[in-house]
Amino acid sequence: MGTSSNGAYTAKLTDGPLEGKTIRTDFAETGEPRPRLEIPAGSGAKRYVYSRSGGVEFASDSGDSDRPTAVDYRFIEAVFD
């Protein structure tokens, strides 16, 4: 989850095993925040699935004010490979 030509934003994980953490992630191909995130756990055999929730923040000094700088995500499930 690096930076692409679509830009990036901060995903705020509001509950679950990663509650309180933030990650930087790319916008989807459409330019919108991703509806779902799959975050690998440290072991590599497990992923945490988070879904976009209602919280969105915009920076007042951002040159692209139509795009959020931070979006809230809620925990859905842990997936084991």
Coordinates of N, CA, C and O in Angstrom, one line a residue, residues 39-47 79-81:
I39 N -5.4 -6.1 5.4 CA -4.1 -5.7 6.0 C -3.4 -7.0 6.5 O -4.0 -7.7 7.4
P40 N -2.2 -7.3 6.0 CA -1.5 -8.5 6.4 C -1.1 -8.4 7.9 O -0.7 -7.3 8.3
A41 N -1.3 -9.5 8.7 CA -0.8 -9.6 10.0 C 0.7 -9.9 10.0 O 1.2 -10.3 8.9
G42 N 1.4 -9.7 11.1 CA 2.8 -9.9 11.1 C 3.3 -11.3 10.6 O 4.3 -11.5 10.0
S43 N 2.5 -12.4 10.9 CA 2.9 -13.7 10.6 C 2.8 -14.0 9.1 O 3.4 -14.9 8.6
G44 N 2.0 -13.3 8.3 CA 1.8 -13.5 6.9 C 0.7 -14.5 6.6 O 0.2 -14.6 5.5
A45 N 0.3 -15.3 7.5 CA -0.7 -16.3 7.3 C -2.1 -15.8 7.6 O -3.1 -16.5 7.5
K46 N -2.2 -14.5 8.1 CA -3.5 -14.0 8.5 C -3.6 -12.6 8.0 O -2.6 -11.8 7.9
R47 N -4.8 -12.2 7.6 CA -5.1 -10.8 7.1 C -6.3 -10.3 7.9 O -7.2 -11.0 8.2
V79 N -8.9 -13.2 8.3 CA -8.9 -14.3 7.3 C -7.6 -15.0 7.5 O -6.5 -14.4 7.5
F80 N -7.7 -16.4 7.6 CA -6.5 -17.2 7.7 C -6.2 -17.9 6.4 O -7.1 -18.5 5.9
D81 N -5.0 -17.9 5.9 CA -4.6 -18.5 4.7 C -4.3 -20.0 4.9 O -3.9 -20.4 6.0

